[in-house]
mmCIF file of C-alpha atoms in Angstrom:
data_model
loop_
_atom_site.group_PDB
_atom_site.id
_atom_site.type_symbol
_atom_site.label_atom_id
_atom_site.label_comp_id
_atom_site.label_asym_id
_atom_site.label_seq_id
_atom_site.Cartn_x
_atom_site.Cartn_y
_atom_site.Cartn_z
ATOM 1 C CA MET O 8 145.582 40.404 -8.010
ATOM 2 C CA LYS O 9 143.405 40.132 -4.877
ATOM 3 C CA ARG O 10 140.973 43.204 -5.980
ATOM 4 C CA ARG O 11 137.547 42.382 -7.513
ATOM 5 C CA ASN O 12 137.391 38.899 -7.610
ATOM 6 C CA PHE O 13 134.211 37.941 -7.915
ATOM 7 C CA VAL O 14 135.027 34.523 -10.016
ATOM 8 C CA LYS O 15 135.065 31.709 -7.544
ATOM 9 C CA LYS O 16 135.680 27.871 -8.773
ATOM 10 C CA SER O 17 133.644 25.333 -7.804
ATOM 11 C CA MET O 18 132.313 22.276 -9.506
ATOM 12 C CA LEU O 19 129.251 22.344 -10.363
ATOM 13 C CA SER O 20 126.463 19.357 -9.493
ATOM 14 C CA GLY O 21 123.976 17.446 -10.860
ATOM 15 C CA ALA O 22 123.463 16.186 -14.662
ATOM 16 C CA ALA O 23 120.117 17.762 -15.697
ATOM 17 C CA VAL O 24 118.996 21.033 -17.430
ATOM 18 C CA MET O 25 116.257 22.737 -15.987
ATOM 19 C CA ALA O 26 114.188 26.104 -15.845
ATOM 20 C CA THR O 27 113.350 27.406 -12.531
ATOM 21 C CA GLY O 28 111.507 30.755 -11.974
ATOM 22 C CA GLY O 29 112.117 31.870 -15.476
ATOM 23 C CA MET O 30 115.995 30.816 -15.298
ATOM 24 C CA VAL O 31 117.977 28.352 -17.231
ATOM 25 C CA HIS O 32 120.372 25.772 -14.821
ATOM 26 C CA CYS O 33 122.939 24.171 -16.941
ATOM 27 C CA ALA O 34 124.548 20.947 -15.342
ATOM 28 C CA SER O 35 128.108 19.870 -16.243
ATOM 29 C CA GLY O 36 128.791 18.402 -19.160
ATOM 30 C CA GLY O 37 125.570 19.472 -20.597
ATOM 31 C CA GLU O 38 124.218 21.681 -23.269
ATOM 32 C CA TYR O 39 123.022 25.340 -22.200
ATOM 33 C CA VAL O 40 119.581 25.903 -23.445
ATOM 34 C CA PRO O 41 118.766 29.182 -25.057
ATOM 35 C CA GLY O 42 115.759 31.239 -24.689
ATOM 36 C CA LEU O 43 113.929 29.825 -21.278
ATOM 37 C CA VAL O 44 114.703 33.247 -19.596
ATOM 38 C CA LYS O 45 112.373 35.899 -19.981
ATOM 39 C CA LYS O 46 114.796 39.051 -21.509
ATOM 40 C CA HIS O 47 114.617 42.596 -20.243
ATOM 41 C CA SER O 48 115.278 45.604 -22.385
ATOM 42 C CA PHE O 49 117.527 47.325 -20.124
ATOM 43 C CA LYS O 50 118.249 51.381 -20.861
ATOM 44 C CA LEU O 51 121.603 51.341 -20.233
ATOM 45 C CA LYS O 52 124.523 48.874 -20.669
ATOM 46 C CA TYR O 53 124.703 46.967 -17.944
ATOM 47 C CA ALA O 54 127.537 44.345 -18.126
ATOM 48 C CA PRO O 55 127.952 41.582 -15.236
ATOM 49 C CA HIS O 56 131.053 39.561 -14.680
ATOM 50 C CA PHE O 57 131.894 35.776 -14.854
ATOM 51 C CA GLY O 58 131.047 33.921 -11.801
ATOM 52 C CA MET O 59 127.666 36.307 -10.972
ATOM 53 C CA PHE O 60 125.190 33.849 -12.351
ATOM 54 C CA ARG O 61 127.087 30.600 -12.458
ATOM 55 C CA ASN O 62 124.251 28.519 -10.291
ATOM 56 C CA TYR O 63 122.079 29.291 -13.419
ATOM 57 C CA ALA O 64 124.392 29.168 -16.008
ATOM 58 C CA GLY O 65 126.843 26.608 -14.562
ATOM 59 C CA ASN O 66 131.172 27.350 -14.709
ATOM 60 C CA ASP O 67 131.335 27.289 -18.027
ATOM 61 C CA LEU O 68 132.398 31.041 -19.285
ATOM 62 C CA ILE O 69 130.714 30.349 -22.597
ATOM 63 C CA ASP O 70 127.489 29.147 -21.041
ATOM 64 C CA GLN O 71 127.564 31.907 -18.523
ATOM 65 C CA LEU O 72 127.692 35.047 -21.525
ATOM 66 C CA LYS O 73 124.674 32.841 -22.960
ATOM 67 C CA PHE O 74 122.758 33.597 -19.767
ATOM 68 C CA MET O 75 123.525 37.271 -19.279
ATOM 69 C CA ALA O 76 122.545 37.773 -23.070
ATOM 70 C CA ASP O 77 119.435 35.705 -22.734
ATOM 71 C CA ALA O 78 118.231 38.199 -19.348
ATOM 72 C CA GLY O 79 118.837 41.058 -21.632
ATOM 73 C CA PHE O 80 122.639 42.325 -20.561
ATOM 74 C CA THR O 81 124.288 43.551 -23.513
ATOM 75 C CA ALA O 82 127.939 43.584 -22.064
ATOM 76 C CA LEU O 83 130.315 41.748 -20.180
ATOM 77 C CA GLU O 84 133.113 43.176 -17.839
ATOM 78 C CA ASP O 85 136.300 41.050 -16.950
ATOM 79 C CA ASN O 86 138.745 42.118 -14.835
ATOM 80 C CA GLY O 87 140.733 39.407 -15.307
ATOM 81 C CA MET O 88 140.782 38.577 -19.430
ATOM 82 C CA LYS O 89 144.082 39.693 -19.770
ATOM 83 C CA GLY O 90 145.455 36.878 -17.793
ATOM 84 C CA ARG O 91 143.484 34.104 -19.818
ATOM 85 C CA ASP O 92 144.679 32.068 -22.349
ATOM 86 C CA LYS O 93 144.298 33.311 -25.881
ATOM 87 C CA SER O 94 142.172 30.396 -26.821
ATOM 88 C CA MET O 95 139.939 31.082 -24.411
ATOM 89 C CA GLN O 96 139.974 35.239 -25.251
ATOM 90 C CA ASP O 97 138.839 33.945 -28.518
ATOM 91 C CA LYS O 98 135.785 31.777 -27.476
ATOM 92 C CA ILE O 99 134.903 34.636 -25.372
ATOM 93 C CA ALA O 100 135.322 37.150 -28.267
ATOM 94 C CA LYS O 101 133.207 34.695 -30.548
ATOM 95 C CA GLN O 102 130.334 34.494 -28.259
ATOM 96 C CA MET O 103 129.987 38.034 -27.672
ATOM 97 C CA GLU O 104 129.732 38.815 -31.028
ATOM 98 C CA ALA O 105 126.966 36.449 -31.884
ATOM 99 C CA SER O 106 125.196 37.737 -28.557
ATOM 100 C CA GLY O 107 125.229 41.134 -29.341
ATOM 101 C CA MET O 108 127.473 41.949 -26.475
ATOM 102 C CA GLN O 109 130.174 44.589 -25.753
ATOM 103 C CA MET O 110 133.523 43.895 -23.802
ATOM 104 C CA GLY O 111 133.881 46.172 -20.966
ATOM 105 C CA VAL O 112 136.756 47.135 -18.937
ATOM 106 C CA PHE O 113 139.746 44.825 -17.867
ATOM 107 C CA VAL O 114 143.034 45.555 -16.155
ATOM 108 C CA ALA O 115 145.515 46.809 -18.510
ATOM 109 C CA HIS O 116 148.538 46.543 -16.097
ATOM 110 C CA GLN O 117 149.885 45.298 -12.707
ATOM 111 C CA ILE O 118 148.854 47.631 -9.924
ATOM 112 C CA TYR O 119 150.851 48.570 -7.230
ATOM 113 C CA TRP O 120 148.786 48.443 -3.586
ATOM 114 C CA LYS O 121 151.732 48.676 -1.378
ATOM 115 C CA GLU O 122 154.462 50.657 -2.541
ATOM 116 C CA PRO O 123 154.918 53.513 -5.300
ATOM 117 C CA ASN O 124 155.096 52.680 -9.133
ATOM 118 C CA LEU O 125 153.898 55.486 -11.709
ATOM 119 C CA THR O 126 154.161 57.844 -8.620
ATOM 120 C CA SER O 127 157.744 57.448 -8.319
ATOM 121 C CA GLY O 128 159.081 58.848 -11.274
ATOM 122 C CA ASP O 129 161.300 55.495 -11.535
ATOM 123 C CA LYS O 130 162.133 54.119 -15.092
ATOM 124 C CA GLY O 131 162.574 50.683 -14.374
ATOM 125 C CA LYS O 132 158.379 50.897 -13.222
ATOM 126 C CA LEU O 133 157.754 53.174 -16.267
ATOM 127 C CA ASP O 134 158.809 50.678 -18.422
ATOM 128 C CA GLU O 135 156.945 47.982 -16.790
ATOM 129 C CA PHE O 136 154.119 49.933 -17.123
ATOM 130 C CA LEU O 137 154.320 50.765 -20.853
ATOM 131 C CA LYS O 138 155.041 47.386 -21.603
ATOM 132 C CA ASP O 139 151.874 46.278 -20.265
ATOM 133 C CA ILE O 140 149.898 48.599 -22.006
ATOM 134 C CA LYS O 141 151.341 47.403 -24.933
ATOM 135 C CA ASP O 142 150.548 43.926 -24.177
ATOM 136 C CA SER O 143 147.324 45.000 -23.356
ATOM 137 C CA VAL O 144 146.727 46.551 -26.767
ATOM 138 C CA GLU O 145 146.736 43.050 -28.347
ATOM 139 C CA VAL O 146 144.529 41.583 -25.817
ATOM 140 C CA ALA O 147 141.834 44.444 -26.819
ATOM 141 C CA LYS O 148 142.021 43.745 -30.300
ATOM 142 C CA ARG O 149 141.112 39.784 -29.650
ATOM 143 C CA VAL O 150 138.041 40.916 -27.427
ATOM 144 C CA ASN O 151 136.938 43.826 -29.473
ATOM 145 C CA ALA O 152 137.526 45.706 -26.272
ATOM 146 C CA LYS O 153 137.862 49.732 -26.006
ATOM 147 C CA TRP O 154 138.967 50.241 -22.310
ATOM 148 C CA MET O 155 141.055 49.256 -20.004
ATOM 149 C CA THR O 156 141.437 49.740 -16.507
ATOM 150 C CA VAL O 157 144.557 51.747 -15.228
ATOM 151 C CA VAL O 158 145.031 52.481 -11.775
ATOM 152 C CA PRO O 159 148.474 54.678 -11.069
ATOM 153 C CA GLY O 160 149.239 52.581 -7.840
ATOM 154 C CA HIS O 161 150.311 53.849 -4.409
ATOM 155 C CA VAL O 162 151.913 57.450 -3.203
ATOM 156 C CA ASP O 163 155.300 58.031 -2.745
ATOM 157 C CA LEU O 164 155.808 59.104 1.035
ATOM 158 C CA ARG O 165 159.076 60.651 -0.110
ATOM 159 C CA LYS O 166 158.195 63.115 -2.698
ATOM 160 C CA ASP O 167 155.374 66.381 -2.931
ATOM 161 C CA MET O 168 152.126 65.430 -4.446
ATOM 162 C CA GLY O 169 152.775 67.998 -7.105
ATOM 163 C CA TYR O 170 156.367 66.087 -7.950
ATOM 164 C CA GLN O 171 153.883 62.727 -8.025
ATOM 165 C CA THR O 172 151.018 64.171 -10.245
ATOM 166 C CA ALA O 173 154.089 65.219 -12.844
ATOM 167 C CA ASN O 174 155.540 61.562 -12.743
ATOM 168 C CA VAL O 175 152.165 59.793 -13.266
ATOM 169 C CA VAL O 176 150.863 62.457 -15.850
ATOM 170 C CA GLU O 177 154.408 61.950 -17.728
ATOM 171 C CA ALA O 178 153.581 57.909 -17.642
ATOM 172 C CA LEU O 179 149.876 58.561 -18.482
ATOM 173 C CA ARG O 180 151.111 60.507 -21.907
ATOM 174 C CA ARG O 181 153.506 57.645 -22.664
ATOM 175 C CA ALA O 182 150.804 55.343 -22.354
ATOM 176 C CA CYS O 183 148.836 57.444 -24.854
ATOM 177 C CA GLU O 184 151.296 56.835 -27.283
ATOM 178 C CA ILE O 185 150.835 53.372 -27.053
ATOM 179 C CA LEU O 186 146.939 53.355 -27.160
ATOM 180 C CA GLU O 187 145.961 56.401 -29.586
ATOM 181 C CA PRO O 188 146.724 54.842 -32.481
ATOM 182 C CA HIS O 189 144.468 51.847 -31.823
ATOM 183 C CA GLY O 190 141.425 54.084 -30.628
ATOM 184 C CA LEU O 191 141.660 52.412 -27.584
ATOM 185 C CA VAL O 192 141.195 54.201 -23.860
ATOM 186 C CA MET O 193 142.610 53.643 -20.405
ATOM 187 C CA VAL O 194 140.421 54.258 -17.939
ATOM 188 C CA LEU O 195 141.935 56.055 -14.540
ATOM 189 C CA GLU O 196 139.812 54.421 -11.740
ATOM 190 C CA PRO O 197 139.890 56.576 -8.221
ATOM 191 C CA LEU O 198 139.556 53.892 -5.296
ATOM 192 C CA ASN O 199 138.554 54.635 -1.797
ATOM 193 C CA PHE O 200 140.443 55.262 0.992
ATOM 194 C CA ARG O 201 138.772 52.418 2.922
ATOM 195 C CA ASP O 202 139.116 49.340 0.751
ATOM 196 C CA HIS O 203 142.429 50.671 -0.823
ATOM 197 C CA PRO O 204 144.478 53.055 1.755
ATOM 198 C CA GLY O 205 147.667 54.772 0.385
ATOM 199 C CA LEU O 206 146.399 54.901 -3.384
ATOM 200 C CA PHE O 207 147.560 57.743 -5.129
ATOM 201 C CA LEU O 208 144.099 58.163 -7.015
ATOM 202 C CA LYS O 209 141.003 58.951 -4.871
ATOM 203 C CA LYS O 210 139.019 61.260 -5.982
ATOM 204 C CA ILE O 211 137.057 62.145 -9.293
ATOM 205 C CA PRO O 212 138.106 65.775 -8.749
ATOM 206 C CA GLN O 213 141.380 64.511 -8.949
ATOM 207 C CA ALA O 214 141.126 62.432 -11.928
ATOM 208 C CA TYR O 215 139.585 64.887 -13.928
ATOM 209 C CA GLU O 216 142.812 67.165 -13.393
ATOM 210 C CA VAL O 217 144.928 64.235 -14.022
ATOM 211 C CA CYS O 218 143.262 63.700 -17.400
ATOM 212 C CA ARG O 219 143.038 67.187 -18.486
ATOM 213 C CA ALA O 220 146.856 67.678 -17.852
ATOM 214 C CA VAL O 221 147.170 64.361 -20.133
ATOM 215 C CA ASN O 222 145.377 65.868 -22.720
ATOM 216 C CA SER O 223 144.469 62.819 -24.801
ATOM 217 C CA PRO O 224 141.263 61.316 -25.823
ATOM 218 C CA SER O 225 142.989 58.008 -24.633
ATOM 219 C CA CYS O 226 143.130 58.534 -21.321
ATOM 220 C CA LYS O 227 139.698 59.334 -19.614
ATOM 221 C CA ILE O 228 137.988 58.649 -15.904
ATOM 222 C CA LEU O 229 136.267 55.363 -14.594
ATOM 223 C CA PHE O 230 133.839 56.809 -12.228
ATOM 224 C CA ASP O 231 132.961 54.187 -9.819
ATOM 225 C CA ILE O 232 130.319 55.103 -7.882
ATOM 226 C CA TYR O 233 130.544 52.433 -4.695
ATOM 227 C CA HIS O 234 134.197 54.110 -4.387
ATOM 228 C CA GLN O 235 133.051 57.692 -4.940
ATOM 229 C CA GLN O 236 130.172 57.246 -2.363
ATOM 230 C CA ILE O 237 132.727 56.766 0.281
ATOM 231 C CA THR O 238 135.314 58.972 -0.663
ATOM 232 C CA GLU O 239 133.656 62.074 -1.642
ATOM 233 C CA GLY O 240 129.581 61.797 -1.896
ATOM 234 C CA ASN O 241 128.500 64.255 -4.237
ATOM 235 C CA ILE O 242 127.585 61.766 -7.174
ATOM 236 C CA ILE O 243 125.196 63.833 -9.730
ATOM 237 C CA PRO O 244 127.247 66.886 -9.440
ATOM 238 C CA ASN O 245 130.930 65.305 -9.780
ATOM 239 C CA ILE O 246 129.670 63.229 -12.846
ATOM 240 C CA ASP O 247 128.078 66.781 -14.255
ATOM 241 C CA SER O 248 131.689 68.707 -13.400
ATOM 242 C CA ALA O 249 133.989 65.786 -14.753
ATOM 243 C CA TRP O 250 131.754 64.411 -17.452
ATOM 244 C CA SER O 251 133.962 65.594 -20.274
ATOM 245 C CA GLU O 252 136.251 63.371 -18.642
ATOM 246 C CA VAL O 253 134.276 60.168 -17.965
ATOM 247 C CA ALA O 254 134.059 57.349 -20.274
ATOM 248 C CA TYR O 255 133.041 54.738 -18.106
ATOM 249 C CA PHE O 256 130.979 53.722 -15.276
ATOM 250 C CA GLN O 257 131.000 51.138 -12.568
ATOM 251 C CA VAL O 258 128.635 50.328 -9.711
ATOM 252 C CA GLY O 259 128.235 48.567 -6.081
ATOM 253 C CA ASP O 260 125.697 49.618 -3.220
ATOM 254 C CA ASN O 261 127.333 51.143 -0.201
ATOM 255 C CA PRO O 262 127.433 49.651 2.342
ATOM 256 C CA GLY O 263 128.513 46.268 1.595
ATOM 257 C CA ARG O 264 129.503 46.463 -2.389
ATOM 258 C CA LYS O 265 126.413 44.427 -3.589
ATOM 259 C CA GLU O 266 123.902 45.054 -5.924
ATOM 260 C CA PRO O 267 121.885 48.585 -6.311
ATOM 261 C CA THR O 268 118.846 48.536 -3.654
ATOM 262 C CA THR O 269 121.016 46.912 -1.033
ATOM 263 C CA GLY O 270 122.714 50.308 0.450
ATOM 264 C CA GLU O 271 122.180 53.846 0.602
ATOM 265 C CA ILE O 272 122.853 54.917 -2.969
ATOM 266 C CA ASN O 273 119.499 56.067 -5.101
ATOM 267 C CA TYR O 274 120.735 54.322 -8.246
ATOM 268 C CA THR O 275 117.485 55.220 -9.932
ATOM 269 C CA ASN O 276 118.264 58.552 -9.976
ATOM 270 C CA ILE O 277 122.213 57.849 -10.753
ATOM 271 C CA PHE O 278 120.559 56.245 -13.942
ATOM 272 C CA LYS O 279 118.257 58.409 -15.025
ATOM 273 C CA HIS O 280 120.508 61.182 -14.721
ATOM 274 C CA ILE O 281 123.456 59.885 -17.334
ATOM 275 C CA HIS O 282 120.365 58.241 -19.426
ATOM 276 C CA GLY O 283 119.408 61.792 -19.632
ATOM 277 C CA LYS O 284 123.018 62.681 -20.986
ATOM 278 C CA ASN O 285 122.475 60.362 -23.657
ATOM 279 C CA PHE O 286 125.668 58.018 -22.078
ATOM 280 C CA GLN O 287 126.425 55.129 -24.483
ATOM 281 C CA GLY O 288 129.466 53.268 -22.417
ATOM 282 C CA ILE O 289 129.120 50.363 -20.481
ATOM 283 C CA VAL O 290 128.075 50.386 -16.587
ATOM 284 C CA GLY O 291 130.253 47.541 -14.962
ATOM 285 C CA MET O 292 127.986 45.397 -12.643
ATOM 286 C CA GLU O 293 131.450 45.587 -10.064
ATOM 287 C CA HIS O 294 129.991 43.896 -7.136
ATOM 288 C CA GLY O 295 128.768 41.010 -5.812
ATOM 289 C CA ASN O 296 125.416 39.261 -4.656
ATOM 290 C CA SER O 297 123.781 40.168 -1.449
ATOM 291 C CA GLN O 298 122.003 36.804 -1.569
ATOM 292 C CA SER O 299 123.806 33.003 -2.421
ATOM 293 C CA GLY O 300 122.690 30.734 -4.874
ATOM 294 C CA LYS O 301 120.095 31.273 -7.675
ATOM 295 C CA GLU O 302 117.964 33.118 -5.172
ATOM 296 C CA GLY O 303 120.728 35.548 -5.122
ATOM 297 C CA GLU O 304 121.139 35.605 -8.703
ATOM 298 C CA GLN O 305 117.723 36.142 -9.602
ATOM 299 C CA ARG O 306 117.498 39.500 -6.914
ATOM 300 C CA VAL O 307 120.657 40.848 -8.654
ATOM 301 C CA ILE O 308 118.557 40.763 -11.995
ATOM 302 C CA ASP O 309 115.550 42.119 -10.220
ATOM 303 C CA ALA O 310 117.387 44.898 -8.775
ATOM 304 C CA TYR O 311 118.829 46.049 -12.290
ATOM 305 C CA LYS O 312 114.900 46.281 -13.329
ATOM 306 C CA GLU O 313 114.285 47.696 -10.944
ATOM 307 C CA VAL O 314 116.801 50.746 -10.781
ATOM 308 C CA ASP O 315 116.487 50.899 -14.828
ATOM 309 C CA THR O 316 112.947 51.981 -14.589
ATOM 310 C CA PHE O 317 112.480 55.978 -15.546
#
């Protein structure tokens, strides 16, 4: 899956463990040294992803988790968690528990970017989706996750939108029958037309309509502020209008999809608003770094400190 693959594979050079600018650099084969990062107390549960701090923490995923916790982040987001082997999932879960971190979303199913699946009403595609959801329940249990991302896929150009919506609602109701007994929640993510043309779910009001039709605590909205700034703007009023169905946020500035403060979105005001509404969920840091290397990683941390001041 091409989308949101921020984890890049590279070899870590060097053989020393050092502190630079208050950060920890763990070399390949070395032991991660805790306590050298000045921990910040964030007001919201911002969730980095693997690879975001690898220049400081190294390639090892457990060391990256330790670094995130040392910096003050209290959650992790990993879209690719379902594809990791079970032993690694267990290790990640163990380290998150030890670090007092909460698991954010992972992608629950195969996403169809070019052809219809849930919109079509095709039984084979529906059965495939429901099997993916069942498999995702086991992953969620293993890593102590509550939320999983669902994208209904491409539009069906041969069907009226009303019929497509009915097909999607039915598929999601069937998925909720699987998720509800476990207290798990799929979060529907509308995606912008520029980066992902042709998808069924595009706007927050549409996602709200679908969630109300499904009418289950296991079907809510993933409000990705980056996507919605492109698609419709009007971020804070849409947050308020859809609030009863919003369970999760993701962020990235526009243009560029980098950390807050790099684009046009006033994240200080948005975060202040959702904090004032007593949001207790996770804010996924689903973006790239605007600068490379350790300096870029420091810039990400500093950016969240800047917009978290309210």
